[in-house]
Coordinates of C-alpha atoms in Angstrom, one line a residue:
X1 CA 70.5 82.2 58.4
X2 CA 68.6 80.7 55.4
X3 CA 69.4 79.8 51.7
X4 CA 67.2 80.1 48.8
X5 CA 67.8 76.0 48.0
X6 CA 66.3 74.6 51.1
X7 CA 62.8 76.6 50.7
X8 CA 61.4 74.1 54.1
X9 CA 63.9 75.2 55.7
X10 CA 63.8 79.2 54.9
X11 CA 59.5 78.9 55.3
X12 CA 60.0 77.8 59.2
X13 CA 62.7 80.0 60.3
X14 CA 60.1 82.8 58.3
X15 CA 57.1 81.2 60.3
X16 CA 59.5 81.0 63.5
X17 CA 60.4 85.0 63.1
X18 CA 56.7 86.0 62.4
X19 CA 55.8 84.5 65.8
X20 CA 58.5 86.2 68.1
X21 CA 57.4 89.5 69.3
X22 CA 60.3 92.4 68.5
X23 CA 62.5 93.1 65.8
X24 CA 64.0 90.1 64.1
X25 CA 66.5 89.4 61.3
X26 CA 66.5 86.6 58.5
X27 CA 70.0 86.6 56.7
X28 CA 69.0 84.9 53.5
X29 CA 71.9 83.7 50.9
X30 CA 70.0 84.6 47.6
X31 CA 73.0 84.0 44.6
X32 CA 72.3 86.8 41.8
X33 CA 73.2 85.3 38.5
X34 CA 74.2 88.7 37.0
X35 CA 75.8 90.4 40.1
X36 CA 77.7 87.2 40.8
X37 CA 78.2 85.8 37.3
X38 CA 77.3 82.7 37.0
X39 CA 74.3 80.6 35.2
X40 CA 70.3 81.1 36.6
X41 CA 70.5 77.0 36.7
X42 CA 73.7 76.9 39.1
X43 CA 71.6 79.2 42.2
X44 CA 70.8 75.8 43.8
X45 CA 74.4 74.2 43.7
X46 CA 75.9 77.5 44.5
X47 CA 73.9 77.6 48.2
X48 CA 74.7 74.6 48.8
X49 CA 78.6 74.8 48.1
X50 CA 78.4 78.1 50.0
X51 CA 77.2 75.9 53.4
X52 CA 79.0 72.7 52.5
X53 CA 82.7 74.3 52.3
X54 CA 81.9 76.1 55.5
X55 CA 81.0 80.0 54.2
X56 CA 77.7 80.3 54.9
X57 CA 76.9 78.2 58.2
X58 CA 73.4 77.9 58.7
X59 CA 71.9 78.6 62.5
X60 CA 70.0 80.3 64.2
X61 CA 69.8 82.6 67.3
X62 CA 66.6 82.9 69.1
X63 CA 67.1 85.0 72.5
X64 CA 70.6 85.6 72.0
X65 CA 71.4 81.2 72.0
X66 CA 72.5 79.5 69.0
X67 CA 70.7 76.7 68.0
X68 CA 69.9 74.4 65.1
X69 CA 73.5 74.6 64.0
X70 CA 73.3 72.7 60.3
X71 CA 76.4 70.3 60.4
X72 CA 78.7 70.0 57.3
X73 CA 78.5 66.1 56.3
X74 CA 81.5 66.7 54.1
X75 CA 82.7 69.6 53.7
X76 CA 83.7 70.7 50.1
X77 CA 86.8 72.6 49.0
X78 CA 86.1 76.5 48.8
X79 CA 87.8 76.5 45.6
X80 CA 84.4 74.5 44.5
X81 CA 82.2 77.7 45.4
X82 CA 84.4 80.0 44.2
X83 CA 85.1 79.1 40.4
X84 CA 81.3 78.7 39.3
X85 CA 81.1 82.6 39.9
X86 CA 82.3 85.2 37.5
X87 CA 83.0 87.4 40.5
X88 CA 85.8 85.5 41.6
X89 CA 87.1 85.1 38.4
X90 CA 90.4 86.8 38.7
X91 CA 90.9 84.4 41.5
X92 CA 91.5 81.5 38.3
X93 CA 92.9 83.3 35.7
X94 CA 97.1 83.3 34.6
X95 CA 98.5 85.0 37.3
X96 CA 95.2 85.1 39.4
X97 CA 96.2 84.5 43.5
X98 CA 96.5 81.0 44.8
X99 CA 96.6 82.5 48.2
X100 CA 93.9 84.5 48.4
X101 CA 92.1 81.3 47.8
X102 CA 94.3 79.3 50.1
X103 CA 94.0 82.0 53.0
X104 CA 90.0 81.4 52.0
X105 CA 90.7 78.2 52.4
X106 CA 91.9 78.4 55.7
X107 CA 88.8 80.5 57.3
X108 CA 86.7 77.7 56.0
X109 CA 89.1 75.0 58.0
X110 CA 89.6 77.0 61.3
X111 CA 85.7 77.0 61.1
X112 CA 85.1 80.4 59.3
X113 CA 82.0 82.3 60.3
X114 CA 81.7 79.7 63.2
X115 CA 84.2 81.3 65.2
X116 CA 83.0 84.6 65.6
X117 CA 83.9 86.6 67.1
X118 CA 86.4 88.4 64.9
X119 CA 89.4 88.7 67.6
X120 CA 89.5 84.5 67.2
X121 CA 90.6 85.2 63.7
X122 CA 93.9 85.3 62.7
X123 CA 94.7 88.2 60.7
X124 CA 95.5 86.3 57.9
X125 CA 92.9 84.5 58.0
X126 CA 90.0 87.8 58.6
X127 CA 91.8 89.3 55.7
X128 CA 90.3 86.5 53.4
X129 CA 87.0 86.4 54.8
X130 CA 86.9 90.4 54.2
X131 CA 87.9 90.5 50.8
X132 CA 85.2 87.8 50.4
X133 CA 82.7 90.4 52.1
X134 CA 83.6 93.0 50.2
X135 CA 83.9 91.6 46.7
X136 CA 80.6 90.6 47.4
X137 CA 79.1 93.6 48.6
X138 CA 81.1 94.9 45.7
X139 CA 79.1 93.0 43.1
X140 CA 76.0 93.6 44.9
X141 CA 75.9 97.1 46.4
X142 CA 78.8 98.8 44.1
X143 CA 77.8 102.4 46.1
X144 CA 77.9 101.0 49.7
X145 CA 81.3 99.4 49.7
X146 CA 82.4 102.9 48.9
X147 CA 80.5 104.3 52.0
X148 CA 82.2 101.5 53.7
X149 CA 85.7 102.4 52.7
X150 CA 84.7 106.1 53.0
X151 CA 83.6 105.7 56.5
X152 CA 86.5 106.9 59.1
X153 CA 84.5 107.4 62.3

């Protein structure tokens, strides 16, 4: 995983990925001001709140090991990400859900995408990290979340 803040990092792990033989995959955090609502000069901060509150670890996995695990030096609130994007809006407003954010909250603390696999989730807990998905996807790719939804197989 990469961000578009840390561009030393991003250029190694492309360099690294160029130089394996074989399919590879770069997951790249890219904030979209419009999609996502929030100011062109806040992209930087964003990526960085999104790894320092724990929803958007950086690693990677070369030959099916994790390694270069970026540790949190202190990790931030989620409500921090959250509330500079317009998509999460409803989240803040009067009568807006204290819990969703709390249950957010939570993922982040019981080590959110760290523990993958899903089945170490507690439902409560994957229900948060799934309406984070898919409000993003959502904002991003509003025809695929209903392929997602629409998908029974």
């Amino acid at each position: 995983t990469a961000t578009v803040d840390d561009f030393r990092d991003l250029q190694r792990k492309v360099k690294t990925a160029l130089s394996i033989e074989g399919p590879k995959y770069i997951h790249i955090l890219a904030p979209c001001p419009l999609g996502w609502g929030h100011h062109g000069e806040l992209t930087v901060k964003i990526c960085r709140l999104a790894k320092d509150t724990g929803l958007f670890p950086i690693y990677e996995i070369i030959d099916g090991k994790m390694t270069n695990v970026r540790k949190i030096p202190a990790k931030v609130p989620v409500e921090e990400y959250l509330k500079l994007q317009g998509r999460f809006s409803h989240l803040f407003k009067k009568g807006g859900s204290k819990e969703i954010i709390a249950e957010i909250q939570t993922f982040s603390n019981n080590g959110g995408f760290d523990n993958l696999p899903v089945n170490n989730l507690k439902t409560s807990s994957m229900e948060a990290a799934i309406t984070l998905a898919l409000t993003d996807l959502q904002n991003t790719y509003p025809t695929a979340i209903i392929e997602i939804v629409n998908d029974t197989r």
